[in-house]
C-alpha atoms as one frame of an Amber mdcrd trajectory, in Angstrom:
protein
  -5.729-191.049  59.759  -2.591-190.994  57.040  -1.542-194.224  56.983   2.371
-194.856  58.413   3.776-197.728  56.650   5.708-200.213  59.193   9.046-199.809
  58.232   9.082-195.832  58.261   7.657-195.841  62.025  10.664-198.773  62.812
  13.095-196.194  61.480  11.882-193.381  63.274  12.156-195.028  66.790  15.534
-196.596  66.105  16.514-192.837  64.846  15.312-191.781  68.685  16.903-194.711
  70.066  20.462-193.873  68.621  20.063-189.933  69.799  19.167-190.986  73.159
  22.036-193.246  73.528  24.176-190.831  72.198  22.880-187.977  74.431  23.402
-190.368  77.079  26.814-191.027  76.166  27.943-187.370  75.931  26.223-186.824
  79.306  28.072-189.279  81.114  31.638-188.815  79.552  32.852-190.373  83.301
  36.539-192.003  82.204  37.368-195.540  83.576  40.419-196.586  82.316  43.143
-196.043  84.244  47.215-196.674  82.976  48.590-197.986  81.549  45.286-199.587
  80.103  44.607-196.386  78.447  45.699-194.747  74.625  48.838-193.464  74.454
  50.437-191.609  71.548  53.760-191.560  70.109  56.011-188.509  69.750  59.265
-187.208  67.664  59.855-184.417  69.108  61.543-182.965  66.352  58.614-182.910
  63.821  55.840-182.842  66.971  55.997-178.441  67.481  58.116-175.873  67.110
  58.416-173.207  70.030  60.797-171.127  68.768  61.401-171.370  64.808  64.216
-172.707  64.228  62.674-175.463  62.245  63.186-178.265  64.642  60.404-179.632
  67.214  61.096-179.096  70.775  60.281-179.758  74.346  58.464-176.434  74.869
  56.643-176.831  71.895  55.504-180.011  72.871  54.501-178.962  76.422  52.294
-176.176  74.711  50.495-179.097  73.128  49.866-181.200  76.345  46.338-179.579
  76.343  45.606-180.918  73.107  46.785-184.345  73.960  44.010-183.863  77.119
  41.266-183.277  75.127  42.085-186.027  72.353  41.771-188.624  75.423  45.534
-189.630  75.686  47.034-190.973  79.222  50.181-191.693  78.063  52.745-190.120
  75.857  56.075-192.525  74.323  58.510-190.103  73.245  61.277-191.256  70.699
  64.815-190.719  71.638  65.598-187.256  73.314  69.036-188.172  74.501  71.990
-185.869  72.580  72.906-188.060  69.529  74.716-187.010  65.974  71.764-188.206
  63.932  68.255-186.688  62.736  66.482-190.128  64.618  68.502-189.724  67.823
  68.690-193.626  68.221  72.247-193.561  68.453  73.120-191.882  71.845  76.152
-190.037  72.924  74.841-188.812  76.464  72.276-191.144  78.562  72.020-188.263
  81.040  70.828-185.380  79.018  68.456-183.853  76.563  69.630-183.239  73.096
  70.160-179.311  72.944  68.047-178.846  69.631  65.346-180.270  71.851  66.052
-178.007  75.081  67.239-178.609  78.345  66.655-181.127  81.365  64.690-178.587
  83.206  62.711-177.696  80.437  62.009-181.565  80.205  61.306-181.978  83.905
  58.644-179.217  83.386  57.275-181.126  80.681  56.892-184.347  82.767  55.234
-182.117  85.333  52.763-180.168  83.053  52.276-184.350  81.673  51.226-185.245
  85.622  49.275-182.370  86.313  46.621-183.529  83.249  47.221-187.119  84.553
  49.060-188.192  81.099  51.835-190.798  81.850  55.504-190.058  80.167  57.438
-192.910  78.749  60.943-192.551  76.924  63.123-194.658  74.496  65.717-195.952
  76.304  68.256-197.539  73.606  70.432-200.168  75.103  71.458-202.709  72.003
  73.952-200.134  70.965  75.433-196.289  71.705  76.749-194.297  69.124  79.935
-194.598  67.869  80.740-190.634  69.255  79.246-191.714  72.851  82.072-191.088
  75.217  82.777-194.821  76.227  83.421-195.776  73.065  85.901-193.100  72.199
  87.982-193.905  75.278  87.293-197.931  74.529  89.416-197.414  71.184  92.324
-195.582  72.732  93.437-198.509  75.282  91.791-202.024  75.253  93.168-201.506
  78.962  90.810-199.043  79.680  87.548-200.098  81.747  84.986-198.530  78.872
  86.643-201.265  76.600  84.538-203.886  77.642  81.213-202.034  77.633  81.355
-202.961  73.860  81.877-206.525  71.905  85.176-207.212  70.284  86.942-209.595
  68.410  90.564-210.239  67.286  91.103-209.925  63.433  91.959-213.803  63.607
  89.013-214.514  65.595  86.795-217.611  63.299  83.589-215.726  64.503  85.024
-212.708  61.862  86.485-214.266  58.858  84.663-213.250  56.160  81.684-215.317
  54.603  81.576-215.890  50.934  78.245-217.136  48.956  77.893-218.183  45.576
  75.995-215.614  43.302  73.384-217.141  40.420  75.485-216.233  37.765  78.573
-218.339  39.545  80.518-215.038  41.124  81.490-214.997  44.551  80.574-212.094
  47.015  81.309-211.601  50.486  78.307-211.742  52.495  77.612-208.913  54.889
  79.285-208.780  58.452  78.226-207.253  61.784  81.738-206.509  62.097  83.784
-203.592  62.079  87.447-202.940  61.677  89.125-200.600  63.441  91.629-198.793
  61.653  95.576-199.193  62.677  93.967-201.879  65.036  94.131-206.010  65.248
  90.323-205.717  66.743  87.286-205.357  65.087  83.752-204.283  66.955  80.184
-205.298  66.687  77.362-203.575  65.387  74.000-205.217  64.592  72.575-201.935
  63.247  75.350-200.506  61.296  78.930-199.459  61.712  78.117-196.084  63.458
  76.066-198.112  66.764  78.597-200.375  68.214  76.408-202.924  70.220  77.091
-202.914  74.100  78.199-206.043  76.024  75.966-207.063  78.728  78.225-209.778
  79.797  79.812-207.164  81.680  78.529-206.529  84.927  79.697-203.325  85.266
  77.958-202.157  81.815  74.696-203.856  83.712  75.204-201.373  86.498  75.682
-198.663  84.664  72.313-199.216  82.795  70.666-199.258  85.898  72.164-196.022
  86.846  70.580-194.418  83.539  67.184-196.230  84.320  67.115-194.986  87.894
  67.964-191.533  87.221  64.948-191.020  84.265  62.728-192.740  86.660  63.754
-190.953  90.137  65.549-187.898  89.555  63.641-186.884  86.478  60.120-188.538
  87.218  59.002-190.388  84.144  56.775-193.183  84.162  58.568-195.807  82.188
  60.553-196.761  79.451  60.229-197.836  75.533  63.144-200.560  74.997  64.273
-200.436  71.710  65.450-203.472  69.797  64.775-205.306  73.166  65.221-209.065
  71.216  69.094-208.109  70.296  70.846-206.950  73.573  72.079-210.836  73.290
  72.668-212.542  70.266  69.624-214.626  68.961  70.972-217.685  69.677  70.861
-216.266  72.891  67.311-216.012  73.734  66.916-217.340  77.081  69.918-214.894
  77.881  67.842-211.988  76.845  64.789-212.775  78.522  66.566-213.474  82.210
  68.142-209.630  81.540  64.800-207.924  81.200  63.586-209.721  84.188  66.841
-208.535  86.187  66.135-205.037  85.002  62.871-205.167  85.494  63.268-205.667
  89.233  65.913-203.053  89.736  63.600-200.449  87.974  60.931-201.504  90.871
  63.243-200.378  93.498  62.799-196.956  92.574  59.051-197.105  91.048  57.201
-200.012  91.845  54.534-198.828  89.042  57.268-198.551  86.550  56.182-199.341
  83.120  57.898-200.941  80.544  56.670-201.587  76.876  59.203-203.245  74.571
  60.250-203.886  70.864  60.510-207.240  70.226  59.323-207.383  66.181  58.941
-210.983  65.662  56.466-213.898  65.509  54.092-214.315  68.180  55.813-217.613
  69.508  59.462-215.696  69.839  57.618-212.614  71.223  56.093-214.210  74.176
  58.539-215.315  76.084  59.867-211.828  76.735  56.661-210.971  78.879  58.043
-211.911  82.318  60.571-209.223  82.025  58.481-206.835  79.497  55.005-206.872
  80.683  54.085-204.813  77.832  55.117-205.372  74.558  54.274-204.105  71.315
  51.897-206.546  69.103  53.020-206.396  65.588  50.965-209.180  64.031  47.485
-207.795  65.263  48.682-204.323  63.527  49.730-206.342  60.292  46.419-208.284
  60.703  44.264-205.220  60.716  45.744-203.637  57.543  45.624-206.733  55.589
  41.785-207.487  57.027  40.878-203.512  56.158  42.551-204.033  52.588  41.193
-207.329  51.738  37.896-206.180  52.988  37.514-209.480  54.822  37.398-209.430
  58.934  37.136-213.250  59.048  40.040-214.233  60.720  40.921-211.076  62.612
  39.308-211.923  65.923  40.543-215.612  65.629  43.831-214.336  65.503  43.798
-211.986  68.146  42.404-213.857  70.676  44.897-216.739  69.858  47.767-213.905
  70.489  46.178-213.012  73.579  45.543-216.274  74.955  49.160-217.181  74.358
  50.526-214.401  76.133  48.658-214.633  79.458  49.695-218.285  79.242  53.236
-216.840  80.248  52.074-213.348  82.220  48.762-213.229  83.116  48.523-209.630
  83.713  50.817-208.698  80.696  49.756-205.667  78.570  48.944-206.136  74.907
  50.247-202.486  73.376  48.094-202.265  69.960  48.588-200.121  67.270  48.243
-199.696  63.553  52.016-198.703  62.285  54.646-196.807  64.084  57.759-194.660
  63.006  59.245-197.851  61.134  56.584-198.546  59.365  54.675-196.849  56.366
  51.972-194.844  58.042  48.387-196.276  58.239  46.630-193.677  55.584  49.467
-194.901  53.307  48.961-198.335  54.038  45.349-198.299  53.046  46.230-196.464
  49.893  44.705-193.038  51.109  41.077-194.108  51.411  39.808-191.958  54.365
  36.727-194.979  54.872  39.755-197.592  55.372  41.431-195.629  57.576  38.543
-194.714  59.853  37.725-198.260  59.912  41.099-199.367  61.126  41.138-197.249
  63.969  37.430-198.480  64.588  38.847-201.707  65.058  42.221-200.739  66.938
  39.769-199.128  69.525  37.425-201.741  70.157  39.243-204.639  70.290  40.976
-205.694  73.419  44.258-204.040  73.783  46.003-200.690  75.504  46.123-198.422
  72.081  49.140-196.663  70.816  48.266-193.899  68.513  51.311-192.531  65.985
  51.301-188.803  66.063  49.353-187.481  63.599  47.865-190.622  62.729  44.309
-188.687  63.896  44.691-186.127  61.247  45.637-189.031  58.653  49.382-188.187
  57.907  50.337-190.036  54.843  54.155-191.465  55.045  55.992-194.093  53.499
  59.909-195.523  53.803  62.712-194.088  53.799  62.010-193.826  57.403  62.107
-189.649  57.633  59.356-189.422  55.197  57.391-191.111  57.912  58.045-188.813
  60.487  57.415-185.712  58.908  56.102-182.237  60.587  52.837-182.304  62.012
  50.148-179.916  60.631  48.741-177.828  63.258  46.985-175.337  60.829  47.319
-173.636  57.289  50.672-173.051  56.461  50.204-169.843  56.469  48.624-169.907
  60.062  51.158-172.326  61.340  53.389-171.118  63.929  54.024-174.391  65.400
  54.798-176.559  62.383  58.391-177.390  62.183  60.432-177.364  58.944  63.967
-179.630  59.726  62.342-181.421  56.422  60.597-181.132  53.347  57.929-183.385
  53.470  56.732-185.474  50.363  53.816-186.805  51.896  52.008-184.728  54.701
  51.693-181.635  52.781  48.390-179.039  52.710  47.609-180.367  49.708  47.604
-183.747  50.573  46.066-183.554  54.584  43.760-181.304  56.216  45.614-179.424
  59.041  44.389-180.204  62.789  42.768-176.458  62.720  40.654-177.461  59.937
  39.459-180.684  60.836  38.599-179.602  64.363  35.721-177.119  63.148  34.575
-180.811  60.894  32.152-183.191  63.023  32.845-185.440  60.365  36.609-185.264
  59.987  39.213-188.320  60.717  40.040-186.165  63.564  36.570-186.130  65.376
  35.913-190.003  64.851  39.238-190.250  66.613  38.560-188.474  69.311  35.068
-189.895  69.710  36.051-193.503  69.596  39.070-192.805  72.236  36.194-191.206
  74.829  34.594-193.763  73.727  37.075-196.163  74.863  37.916-194.155  77.724
  34.198-194.064  79.109  33.908-198.156  78.944  34.916-200.662  81.133  34.076
-203.113  78.329  36.140-201.607  75.502  38.796-200.870  78.352  39.173-203.877
  79.943  36.492-206.715  78.377  37.415-210.185  77.108  36.648-211.130  73.745
  34.679-213.510  71.883  33.957-214.231  68.282  30.741-214.007  66.416  30.872
-216.862  63.813  29.603-215.514  60.604  29.202-217.402  57.172  29.192-216.202
  53.488  30.004-212.923  55.028  33.558-211.856  54.926  33.464-208.082  55.057
  32.009-208.210  58.266  33.929-208.307  61.762  31.729-209.102  64.822  33.148
-210.054  68.474  31.119-209.617  71.966  33.129-207.600  74.564  32.455-208.438
  78.060  33.258-207.265  81.627  31.596-208.129  84.779  28.046-209.084  83.778
  28.093-206.162  81.101  28.576-207.179  77.269  28.455-204.961  73.546  28.184
-206.747  70.324  30.448-204.862  68.011  30.241-205.480  64.106  32.331-203.998
  61.787  31.388-203.403  58.147  34.939-203.344  56.183  33.401-202.735  52.433
  31.413-199.827  51.138  28.094-201.533  50.296  25.438-202.152  53.475  25.016
-205.276  54.683  22.519-207.459  56.670  23.182-209.235  59.549  20.814-211.840
  60.801  21.333-212.458  64.467  21.323-215.842  65.757  19.095-216.845  68.795
  21.596-216.084  71.419  22.601-212.906  70.155  18.790-211.599  69.632  18.932
-210.012  73.085  21.624-207.385  71.519  18.621-204.456  71.206  19.709-201.216
  71.466  22.248-199.241  69.258  24.694-197.706  72.072  27.198-196.366  69.300
  27.240-196.238  65.838  29.509-194.395  63.525  26.598-194.065  60.850  22.690
-194.786  61.451  21.775-198.800  61.269  19.000-200.705  60.568  17.797-202.477
  63.477  14.928-205.256  64.557  14.864-208.101  66.875  16.569-210.479  64.471
  18.820-208.505  62.317  20.758-205.543  61.919  21.390-203.447  58.333  25.125
-202.240  58.634  25.846-199.286  56.499  28.989-199.635  54.143  32.397-198.736
  56.259  30.866-198.447  59.426  30.814-199.861  63.004  27.724-200.689  64.770
  27.704-201.794  68.925  24.790-202.928  70.185  23.905-203.663  73.996  21.531
-205.550  75.801
C-alpha cells in the first residue's frame, strides 16, 4: 500500500470540508436579512441606464435593471437627486414636487417604485433641504419684494449688518486679502443672502415656521403620494449654522416624527460628514447615519496592509452610537459620489479592492455600494468623473450606456464591462455578489455583535468574531499578498470548520494558514 503523507491527507480532508460547506451555502440561500439591515445600492440616475438613446440615464432605464439589482442581492436603492434642477448633479432643486424631465415623469417614477417593491427592494431618494436652487420659484419671488412670503424662506442680511462686513486676512507676504464669505449681494439691492455651498444654492431659513411646514408637506408627498420608503438627507449638519448644532439635532427629531405620521416605518439616513463625536448626537432624529470614519479606516488599512486597529476603532464608534440610540442603523460604505472611487483609492489594485469589499460585508453595519463599485469602476475628482456612465456591456453592444460625459476613468480599456464579468466566476462582480448573498443568508453577519481577536506581530491580519444568539463566526482577513499562519489561542480552537473562504486555507486544530489577499470564515 502506497504511503500517504499526513499533510497531504489533511489537505484533502480540508478541501472536501470546504466543498461540503460551500455546497451547503449554495443549497440553503434563504435570506434572513431584513430592511433596513440589508445592502443598499446608490445610483446616479444620469449615468446608470439610458433607455431612449439620448445619452442621459433615466428612470425607465433604471427600471429595466431592477432584476439585475435583485440578482445582486440588493434590498434598497438610494437615488441621488431626481428633482428638476439646472445642474448636472441636481443638488440645487427648482421644484421639490416633480421629476427632472431628462429622467422621465412622475408616473415613470411611480412605476419604478412599484416594480422595486414587487422585488422587495426599498427606494430612498435624496432630499436636499439645506438650500434650494437660485432658479427655484421661491427664490425668484423672494428677490422681487421683501414683503412676499417667500422672502422669509431664505436667510438675509442688510448690507450694514456686521455679519456681512468683509473680513481681511494677512497673507505670508504681508499683503491683505478678503476672506471668502457665504454672503452674496443681490444686484441693485441693500440685501445679501446666505449660501453655504455657493451663490447658486441659497440656504433655506429653518427658523421660519412656514418653511418648516412646507418641508413637511414635501416629505409627506413623496412618502404618501409617490410611495417611497425614506430619505437620504443631504448636508444634514448645515440646516442651521455650526454654532447652532443643538437646533440641528432638534429639527431632525421634529422632522422624523412628522414623517412617521404618514409612514411609521420611514427610513431616514443622513449625511453628517464629520468626526464621530459630532455625528453621534444626530442619531436621535436621524436613526441611520453614514459612517464616514469607517470607510476611511478600511481604505487606510487596505493601503497600509495593516488591519491591527480596524476592529477596535469600529467597535469604539458603534459603542458610542449605541449609547445615544440603541436602535441606530450603521450605514457603512467604502466611498460615495463625493469621494474618489474605492478602486482608485487603492491604486486600481484588484486584490485590494476585493479585500475592501470583504471587510465591508463581514464587519457590522448596513452596507451601501456606489453604483459600478461591483465592477471596479474607477474615478477621481472633480466630481463628475466619479459619476461616469455604468458599463453594462462592451461599447459596441451596450445599448444602455449613457454618454452625457466623455469618461476619463471608467472606459472599456480600464474596466471590464458587467456582461464580461458575469461570465467569469473569479471576477470582482461575482466576488461582490457572493459576499452579498453570504451576508444576506447569515443572521450572524447581518445582526451579530463584534469582538476583536487580539493578535501580536501580525499587522496584516484582521481577525474578529461575529456572534448572534449562540452562533458565532471567526473571521480572518489577510490584507497582504503573502500567506500568513495564525496560531489559534486556546479559546479560539473550537473554530474547526471552514464556513467560507475566498481562497483555500489550510486548517488544523491549532492553526490556520490564510493565503495572501483572502478571507477565511470559521465556525464551530
